[in-house]
C-alpha cells in the first residue's frame, strides 16, 4: 500500500480490512480498506462528446472516496481522487492510481471505458 500524504509504502497482513491509516504519518489518505460501496454518481455531458463523471463511494471503514473522470466519447482519464477529504489532482491521481472494480462498473454504466492507470491507490 501507498500513503499519498507522506509517500510511505507499507504492507498489511490480516483477515480484516486494513486500519485505513498510514502507520508512519497516520494520514487516512491510503487505499480503500476492504471494498468500496458506491452511494452516488453524477454525470455532465455536452453535445461534442465531452463528459465528466463524479462517483462517490465509502470503504469498509467509512472513509469517503470521490473519483472524477473526464471522458471524450468512450475514452476516459482519471483526473482527481478525493480520499477522506484529501484531494489528489492530476497528474498524481492518474499516475499512481488504478480504478477499483466497483468504480469501473459505474464508469461502464455510462458507456465509457475505465482509464488504464498505474499501481493501486484506491
mmCIF file with all atom_site columns, N, CA and C in Angstrom, residues 30-87:
data_model
loop_
_atom_site.group_PDB
_atom_site.id
_atom_site.type_symbol
_atom_site.label_atom_id
_atom_site.label_alt_id
_atom_site.label_comp_id
_atom_site.label_asym_id
_atom_site.label_entity_id
_atom_site.label_seq_id
_atom_site.pdbx_PDB_ins_code
_atom_site.Cartn_x
_atom_site.Cartn_y
_atom_site.Cartn_z
_atom_site.occupancy
_atom_site.B_iso_or_equiv
_atom_site.pdbx_formal_charge
_atom_site.auth_seq_id
_atom_site.auth_comp_id
_atom_site.auth_asym_id
_atom_site.auth_atom_id
_atom_site.pdbx_PDB_model_num
ATOM 1   N N  . UNK A 1 30 ? -4.928  6.726  2.231   1.00 0.00 ? 30 UNK A N  1
ATOM 2   C CA . UNK A 1 30 ? -4.365  5.445  1.811   1.00 0.00 ? 30 UNK A CA 1
ATOM 3   C C  . UNK A 1 30 ? -5.445  4.679  1.039   1.00 0.00 ? 30 UNK A C  1
ATOM 4   N N  . UNK A 1 31 ? -5.101  3.561  0.391   1.00 0.00 ? 31 UNK A N  1
ATOM 5   C CA . UNK A 1 31 ? -6.087  2.798  -0.389  1.00 0.00 ? 31 UNK A CA 1
ATOM 6   C C  . UNK A 1 31 ? -7.305  2.390  0.435   1.00 0.00 ? 31 UNK A C  1
ATOM 7   N N  . UNK A 1 32 ? -8.385  2.039  -0.256  1.00 0.00 ? 32 UNK A N  1
ATOM 8   C CA . UNK A 1 32 ? -9.592  1.606  0.451   1.00 0.00 ? 32 UNK A CA 1
ATOM 9   C C  . UNK A 1 32 ? -9.334  0.427  1.379   1.00 0.00 ? 32 UNK A C  1
ATOM 10  N N  . UNK A 1 33 ? -9.982  0.472  2.511   1.00 0.00 ? 33 UNK A N  1
ATOM 11  C CA . UNK A 1 33 ? -9.952  -0.651 3.444   1.00 0.00 ? 33 UNK A CA 1
ATOM 12  C C  . UNK A 1 33 ? -11.113 -1.554 3.068   1.00 0.00 ? 33 UNK A C  1
ATOM 13  N N  . UNK A 1 34 ? -10.814 -2.701 2.499   1.00 0.00 ? 34 UNK A N  1
ATOM 14  C CA . UNK A 1 34 ? -11.869 -3.587 2.013   1.00 0.00 ? 34 UNK A CA 1
ATOM 15  C C  . UNK A 1 34 ? -12.437 -3.066 0.701   1.00 0.00 ? 34 UNK A C  1
ATOM 16  N N  . UNK A 1 35 ? -13.683 -3.378 0.454   1.00 0.00 ? 35 UNK A N  1
ATOM 17  C CA . UNK A 1 35 ? -14.296 -2.983 -0.815  1.00 0.00 ? 35 UNK A CA 1
ATOM 18  C C  . UNK A 1 35 ? -14.935 -1.600 -0.717  1.00 0.00 ? 35 UNK A C  1
ATOM 19  N N  . UNK A 1 36 ? -15.142 -0.997 -1.885  1.00 0.00 ? 36 UNK A N  1
ATOM 20  C CA . UNK A 1 36 ? -15.820 0.289  -1.976  1.00 0.00 ? 36 UNK A CA 1
ATOM 21  C C  . UNK A 1 36 ? -17.286 0.063  -2.316  1.00 0.00 ? 36 UNK A C  1
ATOM 22  N N  . UNK A 1 37 ? -18.159 0.811  -1.653  1.00 0.00 ? 37 UNK A N  1
ATOM 23  C CA . UNK A 1 37 ? -19.587 0.785  -1.951  1.00 0.00 ? 37 UNK A CA 1
ATOM 24  C C  . UNK A 1 37 ? -19.978 2.138  -2.517  1.00 0.00 ? 37 UNK A C  1
ATOM 25  N N  . UNK A 1 38 ? -20.461 2.141  -3.745  1.00 0.00 ? 38 UNK A N  1
ATOM 26  C CA . UNK A 1 38 ? -20.863 3.382  -4.406  1.00 0.00 ? 38 UNK A CA 1
ATOM 27  C C  . UNK A 1 38 ? -22.218 3.815  -3.852  1.00 0.00 ? 38 UNK A C  1
ATOM 28  N N  . UNK A 1 39 ? -22.326 5.094  -3.465  1.00 0.00 ? 39 UNK A N  1
ATOM 29  C CA . UNK A 1 39 ? -23.598 5.607  -2.964  1.00 0.00 ? 39 UNK A CA 1
ATOM 30  C C  . UNK A 1 39 ? -24.155 6.758  -3.793  1.00 0.00 ? 39 UNK A C  1
ATOM 31  N N  . UNK A 1 40 ? -23.358 7.301  -4.712  1.00 0.00 ? 40 UNK A N  1
ATOM 32  C CA . UNK A 1 40 ? -23.856 8.389  -5.547  1.00 0.00 ? 40 UNK A CA 1
ATOM 33  C C  . UNK A 1 40 ? -22.972 8.504  -6.784  1.00 0.00 ? 40 UNK A C  1
ATOM 34  N N  . UNK A 1 41 ? -23.581 8.934  -7.875  1.00 0.00 ? 41 UNK A N  1
ATOM 35  C CA . UNK A 1 41 ? -22.833 9.197  -9.092  1.00 0.00 ? 41 UNK A CA 1
ATOM 36  C C  . UNK A 1 41 ? -23.577 10.264 -9.877  1.00 0.00 ? 41 UNK A C  1
ATOM 37  N N  . UNK A 1 42 ? -22.822 11.075 -10.579 1.00 0.00 ? 42 UNK A N  1
ATOM 38  C CA . UNK A 1 42 ? -23.436 12.077 -11.433 1.00 0.00 ? 42 UNK A CA 1
ATOM 39  C C  . UNK A 1 42 ? -22.569 12.250 -12.668 1.00 0.00 ? 42 UNK A C  1
ATOM 40  N N  . UNK A 1 43 ? -23.193 12.787 -13.710 1.00 0.00 ? 43 UNK A N  1
ATOM 41  C CA . UNK A 1 43 ? -22.502 12.929 -14.985 1.00 0.00 ? 43 UNK A CA 1
ATOM 42  C C  . UNK A 1 43 ? -22.928 14.228 -15.646 1.00 0.00 ? 43 UNK A C  1
ATOM 43  N N  . UNK A 1 44 ? -21.958 14.908 -16.237 1.00 0.00 ? 44 UNK A N  1
ATOM 44  C CA . UNK A 1 44 ? -22.211 16.065 -17.079 1.00 0.00 ? 44 UNK A CA 1
ATOM 45  C C  . UNK A 1 44 ? -21.759 15.685 -18.471 1.00 0.00 ? 44 UNK A C  1
ATOM 46  N N  . UNK A 1 45 ? -22.577 15.959 -19.476 1.00 0.00 ? 45 UNK A N  1
ATOM 47  C CA . UNK A 1 45 ? -22.224 15.661 -20.862 1.00 0.00 ? 45 UNK A CA 1
ATOM 48  C C  . UNK A 1 45 ? -22.607 16.838 -21.740 1.00 0.00 ? 45 UNK A C  1
ATOM 49  N N  . UNK A 1 46 ? -21.835 17.040 -22.832 1.00 0.00 ? 46 UNK A N  1
ATOM 50  C CA . UNK A 1 46 ? -22.246 18.049 -23.802 1.00 0.00 ? 46 UNK A CA 1
ATOM 51  C C  . UNK A 1 46 ? -22.405 17.402 -25.174 1.00 0.00 ? 46 UNK A C  1
ATOM 52  N N  . UNK A 1 47 ? -22.870 18.161 -26.139 1.00 0.00 ? 47 UNK A N  1
ATOM 53  C CA . UNK A 1 47 ? -23.159 17.634 -27.473 1.00 0.00 ? 47 UNK A CA 1
ATOM 54  C C  . UNK A 1 47 ? -21.903 17.255 -28.246 1.00 0.00 ? 47 UNK A C  1
ATOM 55  N N  . UNK A 1 48 ? -20.741 17.721 -27.830 1.00 0.00 ? 48 UNK A N  1
ATOM 56  C CA . UNK A 1 48 ? -19.485 17.422 -28.526 1.00 0.00 ? 48 UNK A CA 1
ATOM 57  C C  . UNK A 1 48 ? -18.827 16.124 -28.068 1.00 0.00 ? 48 UNK A C  1
ATOM 58  N N  . UNK A 1 49 ? -19.470 15.366 -27.202 1.00 0.00 ? 49 UNK A N  1
ATOM 59  C CA . UNK A 1 49 ? -18.911 14.103 -26.742 1.00 0.00 ? 49 UNK A CA 1
ATOM 60  C C  . UNK A 1 49 ? -18.039 14.210 -25.508 1.00 0.00 ? 49 UNK A C  1
ATOM 61  N N  . UNK A 1 50 ? -17.979 15.384 -24.890 1.00 0.00 ? 50 UNK A N  1
ATOM 62  C CA . UNK A 1 50 ? -17.215 15.543 -23.648 1.00 0.00 ? 50 UNK A CA 1
ATOM 63  C C  . UNK A 1 50 ? -18.095 15.177 -22.460 1.00 0.00 ? 50 UNK A C  1
ATOM 64  N N  . UNK A 1 51 ? -17.507 14.502 -21.478 1.00 0.00 ? 51 UNK A N  1
ATOM 65  C CA . UNK A 1 51 ? -18.235 14.110 -20.278 1.00 0.00 ? 51 UNK A CA 1
ATOM 66  C C  . UNK A 1 51 ? -17.349 14.267 -19.061 1.00 0.00 ? 51 UNK A C  1
ATOM 67  N N  . UNK A 1 52 ? -17.978 14.435 -17.934 1.00 0.00 ? 52 UNK A N  1
ATOM 68  C CA . UNK A 1 52 ? -17.277 14.401 -16.663 1.00 0.00 ? 52 UNK A CA 1
ATOM 69  C C  . UNK A 1 52 ? -18.151 13.604 -15.702 1.00 0.00 ? 52 UNK A C  1
ATOM 70  N N  . UNK A 1 53 ? -17.551 12.616 -15.036 1.00 0.00 ? 53 UNK A N  1
ATOM 71  C CA . UNK A 1 53 ? -18.257 11.766 -14.081 1.00 0.00 ? 53 UNK A CA 1
ATOM 72  C C  . UNK A 1 53 ? -17.722 12.011 -12.686 1.00 0.00 ? 53 UNK A C  1
ATOM 73  N N  . UNK A 1 54 ? -18.615 12.009 -11.721 1.00 0.00 ? 54 UNK A N  1
ATOM 74  C CA . UNK A 1 54 ? -18.243 12.059 -10.310 1.00 0.00 ? 54 UNK A CA 1
ATOM 75  C C  . UNK A 1 54 ? -18.860 10.845 -9.659  1.00 0.00 ? 54 UNK A C  1
ATOM 76  N N  . UNK A 1 55 ? -18.026 10.008 -9.058  1.00 0.00 ? 55 UNK A N  1
ATOM 77  C CA . UNK A 1 55 ? -18.503 8.788  -8.402  1.00 0.00 ? 55 UNK A CA 1
ATOM 78  C C  . UNK A 1 55 ? -18.077 8.843  -6.946  1.00 0.00 ? 55 UNK A C  1
ATOM 79  N N  . UNK A 1 56 ? -19.063 8.721  -6.052  1.00 0.00 ? 56 UNK A N  1
ATOM 80  C CA . UNK A 1 56 ? -18.835 8.799  -4.611  1.00 0.00 ? 56 UNK A CA 1
ATOM 81  C C  . UNK A 1 56 ? -19.024 7.417  -3.999  1.00 0.00 ? 56 UNK A C  1
ATOM 82  N N  . UNK A 1 57 ? -18.079 7.027  -3.147  1.00 0.00 ? 57 UNK A N  1
ATOM 83  C CA . UNK A 1 57 ? -18.124 5.709  -2.522  1.00 0.00 ? 57 UNK A CA 1
ATOM 84  C C  . UNK A 1 57 ? -17.566 5.790  -1.106  1.00 0.00 ? 57 UNK A C  1
ATOM 85  N N  . UNK A 1 58 ? -17.800 4.742  -0.323  1.00 0.00 ? 58 UNK A N  1
ATOM 86  C CA . UNK A 1 58 ? -17.208 4.605  1.013   1.00 0.00 ? 58 UNK A CA 1
ATOM 87  C C  . UNK A 1 58 ? -16.554 3.236  1.105   1.00 0.00 ? 58 UNK A C  1
ATOM 88  N N  . UNK A 1 59 ? -15.482 3.156  1.904   1.00 0.00 ? 59 UNK A N  1
ATOM 89  C CA . UNK A 1 59 ? -14.848 1.860  2.120   1.00 0.00 ? 59 UNK A CA 1
ATOM 90  C C  . UNK A 1 59 ? -15.425 1.224  3.377   1.00 0.00 ? 59 UNK A C  1
ATOM 91  N N  . UNK A 1 60 ? -14.915 0.065  3.740   1.00 0.00 ? 60 UNK A N  1
ATOM 92  C CA . UNK A 1 60 ? -15.461 -0.686 4.876   1.00 0.00 ? 60 UNK A CA 1
ATOM 93  C C  . UNK A 1 60 ? -15.128 -0.055 6.231   1.00 0.00 ? 60 UNK A C  1
ATOM 94  N N  . UNK A 1 61 ? -14.306 0.968  6.252   1.00 0.00 ? 61 UNK A N  1
ATOM 95  C CA . UNK A 1 61 ? -14.002 1.715  7.476   1.00 0.00 ? 61 UNK A CA 1
ATOM 96  C C  . UNK A 1 61 ? -14.730 3.060  7.504   1.00 0.00 ? 61 UNK A C  1
ATOM 97  N N  . UNK A 1 62 ? -15.595 3.314  6.498   1.00 0.00 ? 62 UNK A N  1
ATOM 98  C CA . UNK A 1 62 ? -16.411 4.518  6.487   1.00 0.00 ? 62 UNK A CA 1
ATOM 99  C C  . UNK A 1 62 ? -15.750 5.747  5.877   1.00 0.00 ? 62 UNK A C  1
ATOM 100 N N  . UNK A 1 63 ? -14.578 5.582  5.270   1.00 0.00 ? 63 UNK A N  1
ATOM 101 C CA . UNK A 1 63 ? -13.925 6.735  4.639   1.00 0.00 ? 63 UNK A CA 1
ATOM 102 C C  . UNK A 1 63 ? -14.559 7.012  3.287   1.00 0.00 ? 63 UNK A C  1
ATOM 103 N N  . UNK A 1 64 ? -14.643 8.289  2.938   1.00 0.00 ? 64 UNK A N  1
ATOM 104 C CA . UNK A 1 64 ? -15.245 8.670  1.664   1.00 0.00 ? 64 UNK A CA 1
ATOM 105 C C  . UNK A 1 64 ? -14.186 8.745  0.562   1.00 0.00 ? 64 UNK A C  1
ATOM 106 N N  . UNK A 1 65 ? -14.610 8.368  -0.639  1.00 0.00 ? 65 UNK A N  1
ATOM 107 C CA . UNK A 1 65 ? -13.786 8.424  -1.841  1.00 0.00 ? 65 UNK A CA 1
ATOM 108 C C  . UNK A 1 65 ? -14.621 9.073  -2.941  1.00 0.00 ? 65 UNK A C  1
ATOM 109 N N  . UNK A 1 66 ? -14.036 10.043 -3.645  1.00 0.00 ? 66 UNK A N  1
ATOM 110 C CA . UNK A 1 66 ? -14.695 10.634 -4.801  1.00 0.00 ? 66 UNK A CA 1
ATOM 111 C C  . UNK A 1 66 ? -13.740 10.532 -5.986  1.00 0.00 ? 66 UNK A C  1
ATOM 112 N N  . UNK A 1 67 ? -14.206 9.902  -7.046  1.00 0.00 ? 67 UNK A N  1
ATOM 113 C CA . UNK A 1 67 ? -13.440 9.753  -8.279  1.00 0.00 ? 67 UNK A CA 1
ATOM 114 C C  . UNK A 1 67 ? -14.012 10.707 -9.311  1.00 0.00 ? 67 UNK A C  1
ATOM 115 N N  . UNK A 1 68 ? -13.159 11.513 -9.950  1.00 0.00 ? 68 UNK A N  1
ATOM 116 C CA . UNK A 1 68 ? -13.574 12.399 -11.030 1.00 0.00 ? 68 UNK A CA 1
ATOM 117 C C  . UNK A 1 68 ? -12.921 11.891 -12.309 1.00 0.00 ? 68 UNK A C  1
ATOM 118 N N  . UNK A 1 69 ? -13.754 11.597 -13.287 1.00 0.00 ? 69 UNK A N  1
ATOM 119 C CA . UNK A 1 69 ? -13.315 11.038 -14.558 1.00 0.00 ? 69 UNK A CA 1
ATOM 120 C C  . UNK A 1 69 ? -13.705 12.001 -15.665 1.00 0.00 ? 69 UNK A C  1
ATOM 121 N N  . UNK A 1 70 ? -12.761 12.359 -16.524 1.00 0.00 ? 70 UNK A N  1
ATOM 122 C CA . UNK A 1 70 ? -13.055 13.150 -17.717 1.00 0.00 ? 70 UNK A CA 1
ATOM 123 C C  . UNK A 1 70 ? -13.054 12.200 -18.906 1.00 0.00 ? 70 UNK A C  1
ATOM 124 N N  . UNK A 1 71 ? -13.999 12.382 -19.814 1.00 0.00 ? 71 UNK A N  1
ATOM 125 C CA . UNK A 1 71 ? -14.094 11.478 -20.960 1.00 0.00 ? 71 UNK A CA 1
ATOM 126 C C  . UNK A 1 71 ? -14.437 12.250 -22.227 1.00 0.00 ? 71 UNK A C  1
ATOM 127 N N  . UNK A 1 72 ? -13.938 11.736 -23.313 1.00 0.00 ? 72 UNK A N  1
ATOM 128 C CA . UNK A 1 72 ? -14.315 12.219 -24.646 1.00 0.00 ? 72 UNK A CA 1
ATOM 129 C C  . UNK A 1 72 ? -14.756 10.992 -25.396 1.00 0.00 ? 72 UNK A C  1
ATOM 130 N N  . UNK A 1 73 ? -16.037 10.966 -25.762 1.00 0.00 ? 73 UNK A N  1
ATOM 131 C CA . UNK A 1 73 ? -16.652 9.785  -26.365 1.00 0.00 ? 73 UNK A CA 1
ATOM 132 C C  . UNK A 1 73 ? -16.479 8.617  -25.391 1.00 0.00 ? 73 UNK A C  1
ATOM 133 N N  . UNK A 1 74 ? -15.825 7.523  -25.760 1.00 0.00 ? 74 UNK A N  1
ATOM 134 C CA . UNK A 1 74 ? -15.695 6.381  -24.853 1.00 0.00 ? 74 UNK A CA 1
ATOM 135 C C  . UNK A 1 74 ? -14.358 6.334  -24.124 1.00 0.00 ? 74 UNK A C  1
ATOM 136 N N  . UNK A 1 75 ? -13.426 7.252  -24.424 1.00 0.00 ? 75 UNK A N  1
ATOM 137 C CA . UNK A 1 75 ? -12.109 7.247  -23.780 1.00 0.00 ? 75 UNK A CA 1
ATOM 138 C C  . UNK A 1 75 ? -12.120 8.131  -22.550 1.00 0.00 ? 75 UNK A C  1
ATOM 139 N N  . UNK A 1 76 ? -11.494 7.652  -21.484 1.00 0.00 ? 76 UNK A N  1
ATOM 140 C CA . UNK A 1 76 ? -11.552 8.396  -20.223 1.00 0.00 ? 76 UNK A CA 1
ATOM 141 C C  . UNK A 1 76 ? -10.186 8.561  -19.579 1.00 0.00 ? 76 UNK A C  1
ATOM 142 N N  . UNK A 1 77 ? -10.146 9.483  -18.636 1.00 0.00 ? 77 UNK A N  1
ATOM 143 C CA . UNK A 1 77 ? -8.926  9.751  -17.884 1.00 0.00 ? 77 UNK A CA 1
ATOM 144 C C  . UNK A 1 77 ? -9.323  10.101 -16.447 1.00 0.00 ? 77 UNK A C  1
ATOM 145 N N  . UNK A 1 78 ? -8.642  9.497  -15.509 1.00 0.00 ? 78 UNK A N  1
ATOM 146 C CA . UNK A 1 78 ? -8.832  9.827  -14.103 1.00 0.00 ? 78 UNK A CA 1
ATOM 147 C C  . UNK A 1 78 ? -8.154  11.170 -13.847 1.00 0.00 ? 78 UNK A C  1
ATOM 148 N N  . UNK A 1 79 ? -8.917  12.172 -13.408 1.00 0.00 ? 79 UNK A N  1
ATOM 149 C CA . UNK A 1 79 ? -8.331  13.497 -13.215 1.00 0.00 ? 79 UNK A CA 1
ATOM 150 C C  . UNK A 1 79 ? -8.248  13.920 -11.755 1.00 0.00 ? 79 UNK A C  1
ATOM 151 N N  . UNK A 1 80 ? -8.986  13.239 -10.892 1.00 0.00 ? 80 UNK A N  1
ATOM 152 C CA . UNK A 1 80 ? -8.938  13.623 -9.483  1.00 0.00 ? 80 UNK A CA 1
ATOM 153 C C  . UNK A 1 80 ? -9.518  12.511 -8.623  1.00 0.00 ? 80 UNK A C  1
ATOM 154 N N  . UNK A 1 81 ? -8.914  12.331 -7.468  1.00 0.00 ? 81 UNK A N  1
ATOM 155 C CA . UNK A 1 81 ? -9.464  11.456 -6.436  1.00 0.00 ? 81 UNK A CA 1
ATOM 156 C C  . UNK A 1 81 ? -9.440  12.239 -5.135  1.00 0.00 ? 81 UNK A C  1
ATOM 157 N N  . UNK A 1 82 ? -10.504 12.129 -4.381  1.00 0.00 ? 82 UNK A N  1
ATOM 158 C CA . UNK A 1 82 ? -10.546 12.675 -3.038  1.00 0.00 ? 82 UNK A CA 1
ATOM 159 C C  . UNK A 1 82 ? -10.687 11.491 -2.092  1.00 0.00 ? 82 UNK A C  1
ATOM 160 N N  . UNK A 1 83 ? -9.753  11.382 -1.162  1.00 0.00 ? 83 UNK A N  1
ATOM 161 C CA . UNK A 1 83 ? -9.789  10.296 -0.175  1.00 0.00 ? 83 UNK A CA 1
ATOM 162 C C  . UNK A 1 83 ? -9.972  10.921 1.191   1.00 0.00 ? 83 UNK A C  1
ATOM 163 N N  . UNK A 1 84 ? -11.127 10.689 1.773   1.00 0.00 ? 84 UNK A N  1
ATOM 164 C CA . UNK A 1 84 ? -11.440 11.206 3.100   1.00 0.00 ? 84 UNK A CA 1
ATOM 165 C C  . UNK A 1 84 ? -11.205 12.721 3.182   1.00 0.00 ? 84 UNK A C  1
ATOM 166 N N  . UNK A 1 85 ? -11.573 13.421 2.091   1.00 0.00 ? 85 UNK A N  1
ATOM 167 C CA . UNK A 1 85 ? -11.455 14.868 2.048   1.00 0.00 ? 85 UNK A CA 1
ATOM 168 C C  . UNK A 1 85 ? -10.137 15.407 1.539   1.00 0.00 ? 85 UNK A C  1
ATOM 169 N N  . UNK A 1 86 ? -9.149  14.543 1.319   1.00 0.00 ? 86 UNK A N  1
ATOM 170 C CA . UNK A 1 86 ? -7.844  14.971 0.801   1.00 0.00 ? 86 UNK A CA 1
ATOM 171 C C  . UNK A 1 86 ? -7.854  14.765 -0.712  1.00 0.00 ? 86 UNK A C  1
ATOM 172 N N  . UNK A 1 87 ? -7.578  15.809 -1.470  1.00 0.00 ? 87 UNK A N  1
ATOM 173 C CA . UNK A 1 87 ? -7.670  15.769 -2.921  1.00 0.00 ? 87 UNK A CA 1
ATOM 174 C C  . UNK A 1 87 ? -6.330  15.425 -3.557  1.00 0.00 ? 87 UNK A C  1
#
